[in-house]
Coordinates of C-alpha atoms in Angstrom, one line a residue:
Chain A
X1 CA -7.8 -5.1 8.4
X2 CA -10.8 -6.6 6.6
X3 CA -11.4 -5.3 3.1
X4 CA -15.2 -5.1 3.7
X5 CA -16.4 -4.0 7.1
X6 CA -20.0 -4.4 8.2
X7 CA -21.7 -2.9 11.2
X8 CA -23.2 -3.8 13.5
X9 CA -22.1 -7.4 13.7
X10 CA -25.4 -8.3 15.4
X11 CA -28.6 -6.4 15.7
X12 CA -31.8 -7.3 17.5
X13 CA -34.9 -5.4 16.6
X14 CA -38.6 -5.6 17.2
X15 CA -40.9 -6.5 14.5
X16 CA -42.1 -3.5 12.5
X17 CA -39.0 -1.4 13.3
X18 CA -36.7 0.0 10.8
X19 CA -33.1 -1.2 10.6
X20 CA -30.1 0.1 8.7
X21 CA -27.2 -2.2 8.0
X22 CA -23.9 -0.6 7.0
X23 CA -21.0 -1.7 4.9
X24 CA -17.7 0.1 4.3
X25 CA -16.1 -1.4 1.2
X26 CA -12.8 0.6 1.6
X27 CA -12.0 0.7 -2.0
X28 CA -12.9 2.4 -5.2
X29 CA -14.9 -0.5 -6.6
X30 CA -18.0 0.2 -8.5
X31 CA -19.9 -3.0 -7.9
X32 CA -21.6 -3.6 -4.6
X33 CA -24.0 -6.3 -3.5
X34 CA -26.2 -7.4 -0.6
X35 CA -26.9 -11.0 0.1
X36 CA -28.7 -12.7 2.9
X37 CA -28.4 -16.1 4.5
X38 CA -31.2 -17.5 6.6
X39 CA -29.8 -19.9 9.2
X40 CA -28.8 -23.2 7.6
X41 CA -29.8 -22.1 4.1
X42 CA -28.0 -21.0 1.0
X43 CA -26.7 -17.5 0.4
X44 CA -29.4 -15.6 -1.5
X45 CA -28.9 -12.5 -3.8
X46 CA -30.8 -9.4 -2.8
X47 CA -29.5 -6.5 -4.9
X48 CA -26.6 -5.3 -6.9
X49 CA -25.5 -1.7 -7.0
X50 CA -23.4 -0.3 -9.8
X51 CA -22.3 3.3 -10.4
X52 CA -24.5 4.4 -7.5
X53 CA -27.7 2.8 -8.9
X54 CA -29.5 -0.4 -8.4
X55 CA -28.7 -2.6 -11.4
X56 CA -30.4 -5.9 -10.4
X57 CA -32.7 -7.0 -7.6
X58 CA -34.3 -10.3 -6.6
X59 CA -37.8 -11.1 -5.7
X60 CA -36.8 -10.9 -2.0
X61 CA -35.9 -7.2 -2.4
X62 CA -39.4 -5.8 -2.2
X63 CA -40.6 -2.3 -1.3
X64 CA -39.5 -2.8 2.3
X65 CA -35.8 -2.8 1.2
X66 CA -33.7 0.1 0.0
X67 CA -30.0 0.6 -0.6
X68 CA -27.9 3.8 -0.6
X69 CA -24.4 4.9 -0.9
X70 CA -24.9 8.2 0.9
X71 CA -21.4 9.5 1.2
X72 CA -19.5 7.6 -1.5
X73 CA -18.0 5.2 1.0
X74 CA -20.6 3.6 3.2
X75 CA -23.1 1.3 1.5
X76 CA -26.3 0.8 3.5
X77 CA -29.3 -1.6 3.4
X78 CA -32.4 -0.4 5.0
X79 CA -35.4 -2.5 5.9
X80 CA -38.3 -0.3 6.7
X81 CA -40.6 -2.5 8.6
X82 CA -38.9 -5.7 9.7
X83 CA -40.7 -9.0 9.8
X84 CA -39.8 -12.1 11.7
X85 CA -38.7 -13.8 8.4
X86 CA -36.1 -11.1 7.9
X87 CA -34.0 -12.7 10.6
X88 CA -30.8 -13.7 8.8
X89 CA -27.2 -13.0 8.2
X90 CA -26.8 -10.1 5.8
X91 CA -23.6 -9.9 3.8
X92 CA -22.4 -7.0 1.7
X93 CA -19.9 -7.6 -1.0
X94 CA -17.8 -5.7 -3.5
X95 CA -16.8 -6.7 -6.9
X96 CA -14.2 -5.6 -9.5
X97 CA -16.4 -6.2 -12.5
X98 CA -18.5 -8.6 -14.3
X99 CA -17.6 -12.3 -14.1
X100 CA -15.2 -11.8 -11.2
X101 CA -15.5 -13.1 -7.7
X102 CA -16.7 -10.9 -4.8
X103 CA -15.2 -10.0 -1.5
X104 CA -17.7 -10.5 1.2
X105 CA -17.9 -8.8 4.5
X106 CA -18.2 -10.7 7.7
X107 CA -21.9 -10.1 7.9
X108 CA -24.5 -8.6 10.2
X109 CA -26.7 -11.0 12.1
X110 CA -30.2 -9.5 12.2
X111 CA -32.6 -11.0 14.7
X112 CA -36.2 -9.8 14.6
X113 CA -38.3 -10.5 17.7
Chain B
X1 CA -33.2 -17.9 -13.7
X2 CA -30.2 -20.0 -12.7
X3 CA -30.6 -23.0 -10.4
X4 CA -27.6 -24.4 -8.7
X5 CA -27.7 -27.8 -7.0
X6 CA -24.9 -29.0 -4.7
X7 CA -24.1 -32.3 -3.0
X8 CA -23.4 -33.7 -0.6
X9 CA -24.8 -31.5 2.1
X10 CA -22.4 -33.0 4.6
X11 CA -19.0 -34.7 4.1
X12 CA -16.6 -36.2 6.6
X13 CA -13.1 -37.3 5.6
X14 CA -10.1 -38.5 7.4
X15 CA -7.2 -36.1 7.5
X16 CA -5.0 -36.6 4.4
X17 CA -7.8 -38.0 2.3
X18 CA -9.4 -36.2 -0.6
X19 CA -12.8 -34.5 -0.6
X20 CA -15.0 -33.9 -3.7
X21 CA -18.0 -31.6 -3.8
X22 CA -20.2 -31.5 -6.9
X23 CA -22.6 -28.9 -8.3
X24 CA -24.9 -28.7 -11.3
X25 CA -26.3 -25.6 -12.9
X26 CA -29.3 -25.0 -15.2
X27 CA -28.5 -21.9 -17.3
X28 CA -26.2 -22.8 -20.2
X29 CA -25.3 -19.0 -20.5
X30 CA -23.5 -19.0 -17.1
X31 CA -19.8 -18.7 -17.7
X32 CA -18.2 -18.0 -14.3
X33 CA -18.2 -20.4 -11.4
X34 CA -16.6 -19.5 -8.1
X35 CA -16.3 -21.6 -4.9
X36 CA -16.5 -20.0 -1.5
X37 CA -15.4 -21.3 1.9
X38 CA -17.4 -20.1 4.9
X39 CA -16.0 -20.6 8.4
X40 CA -18.2 -20.2 11.5
X41 CA -19.1 -16.6 12.1
X42 CA -17.5 -15.3 9.0
X43 CA -18.5 -14.3 5.5
X44 CA -17.8 -16.5 2.5
X45 CA -14.3 -16.3 1.2
X46 CA -13.4 -16.9 -2.4
X47 CA -11.1 -19.9 -2.7
X48 CA -11.0 -20.7 -6.4
X49 CA -13.0 -20.0 -9.5
X50 CA -13.2 -21.2 -13.1
X51 CA -14.5 -19.7 -16.3
X52 CA -16.3 -21.5 -19.0
X53 CA -13.4 -21.4 -21.5
X54 CA -11.3 -23.9 -19.4
X55 CA -12.1 -27.3 -18.1
X56 CA -9.8 -27.4 -15.0
X57 CA -8.0 -25.1 -12.7
X58 CA -5.7 -26.0 -9.8
X59 CA -4.3 -24.0 -6.9
X60 CA -2.1 -26.1 -4.6
X61 CA -4.4 -28.6 -2.9
X62 CA -7.5 -27.2 -4.4
X63 CA -8.8 -27.9 -8.0
X64 CA -12.0 -27.3 -9.8
X65 CA -13.3 -29.0 -12.9
X66 CA -16.0 -27.9 -15.3
X67 CA -18.0 -29.9 -17.7
X68 CA -20.0 -27.3 -19.8
X69 CA -21.9 -29.9 -21.8
X70 CA -23.2 -31.7 -18.7
X71 CA -23.5 -28.4 -16.8
X72 CA -21.7 -29.6 -13.7
X73 CA -18.6 -28.5 -11.9
X74 CA -16.7 -30.0 -8.9
X75 CA -14.3 -28.9 -6.2
X76 CA -11.5 -31.3 -5.3
X77 CA -9.5 -30.9 -2.1
X78 CA -6.5 -33.2 -1.7
X79 CA -4.5 -34.0 1.4
X80 CA -7.2 -32.5 3.6
X81 CA -6.3 -30.8 6.8
X82 CA -8.4 -30.0 9.9
X83 CA -8.3 -26.3 8.9
X84 CA -10.2 -27.3 5.7
X85 CA -13.2 -27.9 7.9
X86 CA -15.9 -25.4 6.9
X87 CA -19.0 -24.9 4.7
X88 CA -18.3 -24.8 1.0
X89 CA -20.6 -23.1 -1.5
X90 CA -20.5 -23.3 -5.2
X91 CA -22.0 -20.6 -7.3
X92 CA -22.8 -19.7 -10.9
X93 CA -23.2 -16.3 -12.2
X94 CA -26.5 -15.1 -13.6
X95 CA -27.6 -12.1 -15.5
X96 CA -26.7 -8.8 -13.8
X97 CA -23.6 -10.4 -12.3
X98 CA -25.4 -11.8 -9.3
X99 CA -24.4 -15.2 -8.0
X100 CA -26.7 -18.1 -7.5
X101 CA -25.3 -20.2 -4.7
X102 CA -25.6 -23.9 -4.0
X103 CA -27.0 -25.1 -0.7
X104 CA -23.6 -25.6 0.8
X105 CA -21.5 -28.6 1.9
X106 CA -20.4 -28.9 5.5
X107 CA -17.0 -30.5 5.3
X108 CA -15.5 -32.0 8.5
X109 CA -11.9 -33.2 8.4
X110 CA -11.2 -35.7 11.2
X111 CA -7.7 -35.6 12.6

């Protein structure tokens, strides 16, 4: 069983629609992250979440994005009004602490049409 | 912020040969450098990491070296096998514990 489960594996949405990507870390880790990877490009940091609060966010993570851990287990990334350029693989990850490697989920492929 | 450069972007080797992937980073404060392997359709998987207080680390056929003065680090895979074929990413940690990834190296091991 994967340590970090992401759903859905693939989502197609129309431009302007809201999407929610879900991640179940299945652990008691405190550090969670969202990254994205546009096809053929590097993995880019979006946001880090520690102790149920955003600790860092990148320039990509603008007002259209939000994260929540609504029930203490699921970790969600919401994009309020999707744009074509939001099409990418989105990975969540969990960490054990500062200066330790992450465990990434298998990703959600978001396609905005 | 941190800037990580990685090369080559593609690498083909014969099975049994060695493969070397190199990365440079810009922020001298970075002190943790993981390497990830990404197979098609999967998320990145941590394969080895190194901290700034050591110069080399080895795990079976995989080794990583770090030169803090020059701000570069390398991944070495010996006795390559077809299952080593994947995209490899280096990364360096920045403030706030986020990783800055390199652009990736697509490694193909030819049987």
